[in-house]
Amino acid sequence: MKIVECVPNFSEGRRMDVVERILEAIRSVVGVKILDSSSDASHNRTVVTFVGEPQGVKEAAFRAAQMAAELIDMENHHGEHPRIGATDVIPLIPISGVTMDECVELARELGQEIGEKLSIPVFLYEEAAVKPKRKNLANVRRGEYEGLKEAIKEPERHPDFGPSQMHPTAGATAVGARPPLVAYNINLNTNDLEIAKAIAKTIRGSSGGFSSIKALGVLIEETNTAQVTINVCNFREVSLARVFETVMSEAERFGVTITGSEIVGLVPMEALLDAATFYLRLDGFQPDQVLEKRL
Amino acid sequence: MKIVECVPNFSEGRRMDVVERILEAIRSVVGVKILDSSSDASHNRTVVTFVGEPQGVKEAAFRAAQMAAELIDMENHHGEHPRIGATDVIPLIPISGVTMDECVELARELGQEIGEKLSIPVFLYEEAAVKPKRKNLANVRRGEYEGLKEAIKEPERHPDFGPSQMHPTAGATAVGARPPLVAYNINLNTNDLEIAKAIAKTIRGSSGGFSSIKALGVLIEETNTAQVTINVCNFREVSLARVFETVMSEAERFGVTITGSEIVGLVPMEALLDAATFYLRLDGFQPDQVLEKRL
């Protein structure tokens, strides 16, 4: 079965009746399942996670964007998180039986539909980006809703789909495709924050480490222990095992070790099967050997 | 979702039309799915693997036993594999969301139904055994179909359900519950069979190793390498990681190492998640964090 995940962000985190109607729009598509919805009042933003087959996910994302455009007025929106529209971003994520290319194609179809049918300017970002600069979502969001009202008229800020002017209430939307992200924390047997910071610096792409890894060193107050907190942005490029082994090796250089690790939230089965395959040195293992995959 | 696996063995491996009708009987239960069926002509025996929710699996196993009793005449059965009846054994295996105790209860319900409705004597074995000796299937099968015709009249060989005399054509059936079995082979960078044998002896229960491990040392002719071939009979007692690490440690003692390992056939997801959890030192990981489990 082909499974795509979609994690749209909506610019409403306070009026729960509005959030509920957006969730209803998603649920109205048969076969689509909402896994999570979390609203943040200070960000005034709601992040929804849902999954389903590609066409169902596209339809659900469209209906949600349509509903958000009806119910959210960006002229009255205030919140701490950067945003450009009522439906701020819609990332599509290949989970199972689907390639990244298929998700890119799906994102472009979805973007075109939102642009043309809802008259909302759509920017393609990350893997779905047509303009290289838009791979980085921050470039798309520059100026936010308020600034983009003028900037969108400049040719280089023209949207990929829809009109080159902001929707009067819904603003604009960024639609993209990206690999599944795994939030992964590794705990050290030290309270020396500097060690966690040094290890984080070693592994993260922005300072010369793995390009698909983001990492910070933090001190966990409850346990008074240092932690390397990591976003594995593409576990197919850098597996959890490689992250773990690299952190282990760097920790040893400081005379400390790993007491444990934790996965925050959901993780695709493949990321954990990869780790089992690596450590058990499994040859020729096929994911469909997993009994549950046959059901 | 509660998932039980059932691996019944039928005393027919030559007449494929008979096998097909037994498979049809299983398929006739909605929600039950056949994962595999393999027939062996010299054993004159067919092993079917199917899965489903507990009540569906029980019903499918009953219908299959009923069909086998109609179509297979043990008076005319010859084959190399020990057997006591048309439906020789029916093991029930907890896969997901089901405890062993639930499978034991299910096996006893199924045994009672086969005994009473089909007048076939039923022996409960392995985890479902009521009489301790019957934990070992070999004790139930002693004398096979032919010998059991007389032996079943002795009080200590009386069945747990059904009449104390063999069904005139279908014989008797053993119904049991057991943990999932993982067939796991570990390859060494040597062609010294004695090393593989020595390692196998170290890890297997019958010679003082892990009680739920069966293991042999063999030489793989195609690659001319020694292999430890293992049945992990209860991966919840002895994980794949512990098996791997023990074999690794023993191999090093002989100056050899592990080149790779392989899982033969199907494996429950939990067995591989265990390995990932062990090596990544995952704390507080819950199987329902696996995205696919939410679908």
XYZ file of C-alpha atoms in Angstrom:
590
model
C 0.000 0.000 0.000
C 1.219 3.474 -0.858
C 1.298 5.736 2.180
C 1.995 9.461 2.209
C 2.156 11.581 5.343
C 1.059 15.214 5.346
C 1.877 17.716 8.115
C 0.085 20.969 7.289
C 0.477 23.993 9.557
C -2.508 26.326 9.970
C -2.427 29.882 11.314
C -4.968 29.272 14.066
C -4.093 27.917 17.504
C -6.699 29.593 19.718
C -10.209 29.173 18.266
C -10.662 25.420 18.660
C -13.959 25.446 16.766
C -12.047 26.625 13.701
C -9.404 23.934 14.208
C -12.153 21.324 14.536
C -13.748 22.335 11.236
C -10.368 22.037 9.479
C -9.916 18.568 10.998
C -13.413 17.652 9.794
C -12.465 18.697 6.270
C -9.489 16.307 6.421
C -11.550 13.483 7.917
C -14.179 13.909 5.182
C -11.875 12.058 2.772
C -12.352 8.295 3.078
C -9.150 6.391 3.896
C -7.307 9.362 5.337
C -6.399 9.117 9.014
C -5.413 11.932 11.379
C -2.579 10.779 13.653
C -2.075 13.963 15.608
C -3.165 17.571 15.954
C -1.484 20.056 18.246
C -2.430 23.673 18.701
C -0.202 26.316 20.262
C -1.872 29.473 21.535
C 1.221 31.683 21.673
C 2.250 30.628 18.173
C -1.443 30.820 17.244
C -0.768 27.831 15.052
C -1.952 24.236 14.648
C 0.133 21.367 13.274
C -1.846 18.389 11.962
C -0.350 15.025 11.009
C -2.357 12.774 8.760
C -1.686 9.810 6.469
C -3.303 7.946 3.620
C -2.916 6.948 0.000
C -1.469 9.671 -2.271
C -4.661 10.869 -3.981
C -6.645 10.813 -0.720
C -3.963 12.838 1.065
C -3.891 15.393 -1.747
C -7.679 15.761 -1.625
C -7.696 16.083 2.177
C -4.960 18.728 2.085
C -6.916 20.673 -0.530
C -10.148 20.556 1.475
C -8.281 21.657 4.608
C -6.698 24.591 2.758
C -10.122 25.551 1.387
C -11.682 25.438 4.851
C -8.782 27.406 6.399
C -9.177 30.078 3.701
C -12.845 30.443 4.634
C -12.337 30.622 8.393
C -8.998 32.344 8.974
C -8.400 36.017 8.205
C -4.679 36.752 8.092
C -5.432 40.472 8.519
C -6.334 39.648 12.111
C -3.707 36.977 12.786
C -1.019 37.501 15.374
C 1.398 34.864 16.667
C 5.051 34.253 17.388
C 5.724 31.800 14.584
C 6.660 33.074 11.092
C 3.838 32.492 8.603
C 2.606 33.610 5.189
C -0.973 32.386 5.109
C -3.994 30.696 6.663
C -2.560 27.368 5.533
C 1.071 28.252 6.040
C 2.918 25.137 4.866
C 1.917 21.733 3.511
C 4.779 19.227 3.431
C 4.156 15.812 1.841
C 6.304 12.943 3.105
C 6.813 9.512 1.498
C 6.312 6.806 4.133
C 5.798 3.462 2.462
C 5.664 2.231 -1.133
C 6.077 5.790 -2.439
C 9.142 7.538 -3.844
C 10.202 11.098 -3.167
C 9.643 11.821 -6.862
C 6.015 10.760 -6.509
C 5.608 13.092 -3.522
C 7.196 15.945 -5.475
C 4.723 15.327 -8.296
C 1.857 15.164 -5.806
C 2.972 18.436 -4.171
C 3.010 20.172 -7.543
C -0.476 18.890 -8.402
C -1.738 20.028 -5.005
C -0.052 23.403 -5.380
C -1.591 23.926 -8.803
C -5.057 23.033 -7.507
C -4.793 25.405 -4.526
C -3.414 28.168 -6.736
C -6.033 27.860 -9.468
C -9.190 26.850 -7.617
C -8.694 28.903 -4.453
C -6.782 31.851 -5.981
C -4.127 31.485 -3.300
C -0.509 32.014 -4.416
C 1.486 28.819 -3.870
C 5.246 28.491 -3.438
C 6.872 25.103 -3.987
C 9.615 24.398 -1.423
C 12.180 21.795 -0.318
C 12.292 18.773 -2.635
C 9.322 20.099 -4.620
C 10.978 23.470 -5.292
C 11.308 24.502 -8.939
C 13.376 27.578 -8.085
C 16.520 26.453 -6.202
C 16.327 29.289 -3.659
C 12.929 27.997 -2.553
C 14.416 24.714 -1.364
C 14.935 26.691 1.842
C 11.528 27.478 3.361
C 12.978 30.540 5.114
C 13.513 32.193 1.720
C 9.866 31.596 0.807
C 8.657 33.033 4.122
C 10.915 36.101 4.101
C 8.851 39.160 5.080
C 6.025 36.933 6.293
C 2.388 37.603 5.439
C 2.636 41.336 5.881
C 5.862 41.840 3.905
C 4.937 39.397 1.153
C 1.919 41.528 0.179
C 4.293 43.902 -1.614
C 7.222 41.581 -2.300
C 5.111 39.048 -4.207
C 4.767 41.583 -7.022
C 8.510 41.345 -7.754
C 9.198 38.738 -10.467
C 11.632 36.764 -8.340
C 9.013 36.426 -5.578
C 6.183 35.463 -7.954
C 4.490 32.255 -6.798
C 4.798 28.938 -8.691
C 1.012 28.671 -8.969
C -1.922 31.024 -8.526
C -2.082 34.809 -8.769
C 0.907 37.067 -8.109
C -0.987 38.809 -5.389
C -1.872 37.699 -1.889
C -5.322 36.235 -1.257
C -7.122 39.029 0.665
C -7.676 36.895 3.778
C -5.837 33.590 3.293
C -2.476 35.036 2.186
C -0.174 32.489 0.520
C 0.788 28.852 1.047
C 4.033 26.897 0.742
C 3.611 23.353 -0.567
C 6.550 20.964 -0.514
C 7.894 17.460 -0.218
C 10.510 16.250 2.237
C 11.777 12.992 3.744
C 10.361 11.855 7.082
C 12.048 13.588 9.999
C 13.022 11.651 13.107
C 13.420 13.596 16.355
C 16.144 11.718 18.196
C 17.854 12.616 21.481
C 20.995 11.020 22.891
C 21.762 11.312 26.612
C 25.292 11.431 28.004
C 26.593 10.448 31.439
C 27.805 13.962 32.141
C 26.336 17.309 33.086
C 28.985 19.100 31.049
C 26.932 21.023 28.497
C 30.065 21.898 26.536
C 30.618 18.245 25.645
C 27.075 17.903 24.277
C 27.574 21.111 22.302
C 30.886 19.916 20.873
C 29.342 16.602 19.778
C 26.328 18.357 18.254
C 28.673 20.600 16.299
C 30.541 17.566 14.977
C 27.494 15.827 13.599
C 25.363 18.674 12.225
C 25.480 19.720 8.611
C 25.652 23.448 9.315
C 29.088 23.099 10.884
C 30.543 20.508 8.531
C 28.914 17.289 9.759
C 26.189 15.213 8.104
C 24.256 17.485 5.761
C 20.854 16.094 6.744
C 21.439 16.346 10.483
C 20.459 19.259 12.717
C 21.735 19.069 16.292
C 22.134 21.075 19.478
C 23.709 20.401 22.850
C 21.337 21.030 25.764
C 21.233 20.446 29.514
C 18.219 18.501 30.774
C 17.419 20.160 34.078
C 15.325 17.385 35.624
C 18.152 14.873 35.374
C 21.065 17.354 35.294
C 22.508 15.574 32.273
C 23.784 16.786 28.944
C 21.908 15.753 25.832
C 22.537 15.931 22.118
C 19.134 16.749 20.643
C 18.953 15.830 16.985
C 16.716 16.140 13.950
C 17.505 13.350 11.526
C 16.094 15.037 8.426
C 16.761 12.131 6.082
C 17.333 8.783 7.776
C 17.865 7.142 4.384
C 20.990 9.295 3.970
C 22.170 9.111 7.577
C 20.769 6.231 9.576
C 20.024 6.330 13.292
C 22.803 3.755 13.729
C 25.352 6.042 12.081
C 24.221 8.980 14.207
C 24.429 6.847 17.341
C 27.862 5.413 16.497
C 29.268 8.838 15.651
C 27.980 10.365 18.868
C 29.351 7.352 20.779
C 32.767 7.762 19.203
C 32.870 11.507 19.894
C 31.655 10.985 23.467
C 34.438 8.493 24.123
C 36.950 11.084 23.008
C 35.758 13.158 25.990
C 35.768 10.169 28.320
C 31.975 9.996 28.583
C 29.462 7.526 27.219
C 25.835 7.239 26.138
C 23.347 6.337 28.858
C 20.390 6.073 26.503
C 18.549 7.642 23.632
C 14.952 8.486 22.854
C 12.751 8.905 19.830
C 10.323 11.793 20.195
C 6.958 11.206 18.552
C 6.488 8.958 15.567
C 9.123 7.129 13.553
C 8.764 5.235 10.254
C 9.323 1.502 10.737
C 12.052 1.584 8.094
C 14.281 3.790 10.294
C 14.284 1.163 13.046
C 14.569 -1.802 10.682
C 17.667 -0.074 9.283
C 19.206 -0.056 12.741
C 18.407 -3.741 13.298
C 19.827 -4.569 9.857
C 23.022 -2.643 10.562
C 23.769 -4.089 13.980
C 22.687 -7.663 13.249
C 24.591 -7.450 9.932
C 21.499 -8.758 8.165
C 22.134 -9.757 4.550
C 19.379 -9.686 1.956
C 16.704 -8.660 4.424
C 13.487 -7.525 2.738
C 10.993 -5.319 4.605
C 8.184 -7.604 3.441
C 9.674 -10.318 5.647
C 8.121 -8.372 8.512
C 4.987 -10.316 9.287
C 2.910 -7.219 9.998
C 3.710 -5.887 6.507
C 1.755 -8.804 5.039
C -1.488 -7.914 6.771
C -5.625 -4.825 16.411
C -5.282 -8.302 17.862
C -3.404 -10.624 15.525
C -2.940 -14.353 15.954
C -0.954 -16.536 13.596
C -1.919 -20.160 12.940
C 0.362 -22.739 11.277
C -1.661 -25.937 10.850
C -0.061 -29.032 9.323
C -2.235 -31.311 7.184
C -1.438 -34.903 6.196
C -1.714 -34.309 2.475
C 1.110 -33.067 0.283
C 0.374 -34.734 -3.032
C -3.259 -34.218 -4.071
C -3.257 -30.463 -4.686
C -7.028 -30.363 -5.231
C -7.445 -31.526 -1.630
C -4.972 -28.876 -0.415
C -6.865 -26.235 -2.391
C -10.169 -27.152 -0.753
C -8.583 -26.870 2.694
C -7.187 -23.444 1.747
C -10.650 -22.436 0.537
C -12.104 -23.402 3.903
C -9.603 -21.072 5.596
C -10.229 -18.254 3.121
C -13.987 -18.564 3.660
C -13.593 -16.691 6.975
C -13.673 -12.936 6.416
C -10.592 -11.107 7.731
C -8.338 -14.152 7.746
C -5.359 -14.030 5.405
C -3.199 -16.898 4.169
C 0.457 -15.859 4.113
C 1.976 -19.094 2.907
C 1.204 -22.692 1.997
C 3.883 -25.258 1.242
C 3.299 -28.868 0.341
C 5.955 -31.592 0.494
C 5.311 -34.753 -1.510
C 7.770 -37.016 0.300
C 6.458 -35.886 3.680
C 2.981 -36.011 2.144
C 2.232 -32.971 4.259
C 1.169 -29.346 3.823
C 2.036 -26.494 6.161
C -0.233 -23.432 5.960
C 0.462 -20.069 7.603
C -2.449 -17.731 8.119
C -3.232 -14.737 10.321
C -6.212 -12.796 11.559
C -8.099 -11.717 14.654
C -8.434 -14.414 17.328
C -12.040 -15.497 16.723
C -11.599 -15.489 12.946
C -8.439 -17.592 13.202
C -10.192 -20.082 15.485
C -13.107 -20.386 13.058
C -10.802 -20.796 10.036
C -8.772 -23.488 11.827
C -11.989 -25.329 12.710
C -13.295 -25.195 9.134
C -9.936 -26.417 7.814
C -9.914 -29.329 10.270
C -13.475 -30.195 9.260
C -12.576 -30.148 5.565
C -9.392 -32.193 6.143
C -11.450 -34.791 8.049
C -13.771 -35.105 5.062
C -11.082 -35.394 2.404
C -8.128 -37.186 4.025
C -8.253 -40.858 5.023
C -5.410 -41.669 7.414
C -5.853 -45.365 6.650
C -4.337 -44.635 3.245
C -1.763 -42.029 4.318
C 1.951 -42.665 3.953
C 4.698 -40.113 4.366
C 8.049 -39.556 6.061
C 6.926 -37.049 8.657
C 5.485 -38.262 11.997
C 1.730 -37.569 12.235
C -1.369 -38.615 14.153
C -4.203 -37.292 12.012
C -5.542 -35.589 8.902
C -5.031 -32.268 10.648
C -1.886 -33.215 12.500
C -1.055 -30.102 14.547
C -2.575 -26.650 14.963
C -0.287 -24.186 16.771
C -1.654 -20.726 17.612
C 0.903 -17.933 17.915
C 0.412 -14.481 19.484
C 1.722 -11.822 17.074
C 0.363 -8.442 18.061
C -1.911 -7.124 20.806
C -2.487 -10.662 22.100
C -0.979 -12.434 25.110
C 0.178 -16.028 25.238
C -2.563 -16.656 27.803
C -5.177 -15.535 25.289
C -3.728 -17.924 22.706
C -3.765 -20.761 25.245
C -7.429 -20.036 25.942
C -8.152 -19.869 22.207
C -6.369 -23.199 21.620
C -8.451 -24.842 24.325
C -11.692 -23.471 22.849
C -10.642 -24.667 19.395
C -9.640 -28.082 20.769
C -12.982 -28.483 22.513
C -14.870 -27.556 19.360
C -12.909 -29.994 17.174
C -13.283 -32.730 19.794
C -16.998 -32.309 20.349
C -18.327 -31.270 16.938
C -16.061 -33.414 14.758
C -15.583 -36.366 17.174
C -11.833 -36.117 16.693
C -9.678 -36.693 19.801
C -7.665 -33.544 20.565
C -4.440 -33.296 22.553
C -3.392 -29.927 23.945
C 0.377 -29.347 23.598
C 3.172 -26.823 24.286
C 1.921 -23.748 26.158
C -1.691 -24.960 25.902
C -0.898 -28.347 27.498
C -2.918 -29.293 30.560
C -0.856 -32.439 31.207
C 2.804 -31.419 31.650
C 4.141 -34.313 29.542
C 2.188 -32.987 26.570
C 4.193 -29.754 26.511
C 6.503 -31.804 24.306
C 4.719 -32.579 21.043
C 6.849 -35.713 20.558
C 5.136 -37.289 23.578
C 1.715 -36.593 22.060
C 2.751 -38.099 18.710
C 4.419 -41.230 20.152
C 3.313 -44.270 18.122
C 1.893 -41.994 15.405
C -1.520 -42.571 13.858
C -1.165 -46.331 13.687
C 0.133 -46.831 17.235
C -2.192 -44.313 18.819
C -5.248 -46.339 17.749
C -4.556 -48.725 20.637
C -2.584 -46.427 22.949
C -5.350 -43.827 23.137
C -7.428 -46.274 25.174
C -4.924 -46.090 28.047
C -5.980 -43.459 30.603
C -2.684 -41.574 30.406
C -3.048 -41.252 26.615
C -6.706 -40.173 26.729
C -7.219 -36.949 24.762
C -8.035 -33.612 26.390
C -11.181 -33.254 24.301
C -13.314 -35.584 22.168
C -13.688 -39.358 22.295
C -10.995 -41.684 23.624
C -10.859 -43.455 20.319
C -9.387 -42.387 17.024
C -11.660 -40.894 14.380
C -11.973 -43.701 11.796
C -10.444 -41.638 8.990
C -9.189 -38.363 10.446
C -7.270 -39.838 13.410
C -6.404 -37.298 16.109
C -5.209 -33.684 16.272
C -2.773 -31.787 18.482
C -3.790 -28.193 19.238
C -1.359 -25.870 20.969
C 0.001 -22.391 21.545
C 3.600 -21.287 21.207
C 5.621 -18.088 20.777
C 6.602 -16.976 17.266
C 9.696 -18.749 16.007
C 12.411 -16.838 14.163
C 14.705 -18.805 11.827
C 18.014 -16.964 12.052
C 21.375 -17.913 10.507
C 24.739 -16.361 11.309
C 27.623 -16.689 8.844
C 31.275 -16.852 9.915
C 34.412 -15.896 7.996
C 35.751 -19.427 8.178
C 35.135 -22.775 6.534
C 35.949 -24.595 9.760
C 32.740 -26.477 10.518
C 33.991 -27.369 13.991
C 33.929 -23.712 15.031
C 30.297 -23.335 13.937
C 29.436 -26.537 15.795
C 31.205 -25.365 18.953
C 29.349 -22.029 18.881
C 26.010 -23.741 18.233
C 26.626 -25.980 21.233
C 27.349 -22.968 23.411
C 24.092 -21.187 22.629
C 21.526 -24.003 22.393
C 19.400 -25.030 25.338
C 19.912 -28.763 24.868
C 23.588 -28.463 25.737
C 23.349 -25.865 28.485
C 22.843 -22.661 26.503
C 19.708 -20.527 26.171
C 16.707 -22.758 26.835
C 14.635 -21.335 23.979
C 17.386 -21.621 21.370
C 17.953 -24.539 19.000
C 21.162 -24.372 16.971
C 23.414 -26.407 14.709
C 26.719 -25.777 12.995
C 26.630 -26.395 9.254
C 28.866 -25.821 6.238
C 27.287 -23.857 3.380
C 28.675 -25.542 0.275
C 27.995 -22.747 -2.227
C 30.099 -20.266 -0.288
C 32.311 -22.771 1.571
C 31.642 -20.985 4.836
C 30.580 -22.198 8.243
C 27.189 -21.121 9.551
C 25.411 -21.273 12.868
C 21.795 -22.054 11.952
C 19.416 -21.100 14.720
C 15.789 -21.371 15.741
C 14.957 -18.570 18.149
C 11.915 -20.230 19.722
C 11.043 -17.324 21.979
C 12.578 -13.995 21.005
C 10.935 -12.334 24.000
C 13.116 -14.517 26.245
C 16.269 -14.378 24.139
C 16.444 -11.481 21.706
C 18.138 -11.597 18.313
C 20.637 -9.074 19.676
C 21.604 -11.384 22.552
C 21.986 -14.309 20.162
C 24.106 -12.195 17.821
C 26.311 -10.800 20.595
C 26.866 -14.237 22.125
C 27.804 -15.765 18.780
C 30.104 -12.790 18.133
C 31.828 -13.225 21.461
C 32.284 -16.968 20.960
C 33.514 -16.453 17.391
C 36.159 -14.013 18.583
C 37.423 -16.610 20.999
C 38.283 -18.699 17.901
C 39.765 -15.730 16.065
C 36.923 -15.513 13.556
C 34.134 -12.990 13.096
C 30.609 -12.650 11.739
C 30.323 -11.734 8.066
C 26.550 -11.442 8.102
C 23.309 -12.958 9.240
C 19.978 -13.766 7.648
C 16.386 -14.128 8.681
C 14.651 -16.990 6.893
C 10.998 -16.354 6.124
C 8.823 -14.084 8.204
C 9.683 -12.270 11.414
C 7.411 -10.356 13.786
C 8.202 -6.641 13.759
C 8.731 -6.726 17.525
C 11.806 -8.979 17.145
C 13.544 -6.366 14.986
C 12.357 -3.382 17.046
C 13.924 -5.147 20.047
C 17.261 -5.219 18.248
C 17.024 -1.519 17.348
C 16.054 -0.694 20.940
C 18.980 -2.663 22.325
C 21.695 -1.246 20.105
C 20.424 2.347 20.040
C 19.904 2.118 23.829
C 16.397 3.480 23.343
C 14.693 4.484 26.582
C 10.924 4.430 26.928
C 10.315 3.453 23.344
C 6.728 2.352 22.684
C 5.881 0.188 19.668
C 2.978 2.514 18.877
C 5.549 5.199 18.060
C 6.057 3.279 14.839
C 4.091 5.258 12.314
C 2.836 2.181 10.437
C 1.303 0.853 13.678
C -1.101 3.813 13.637
C -2.592 2.962 10.279
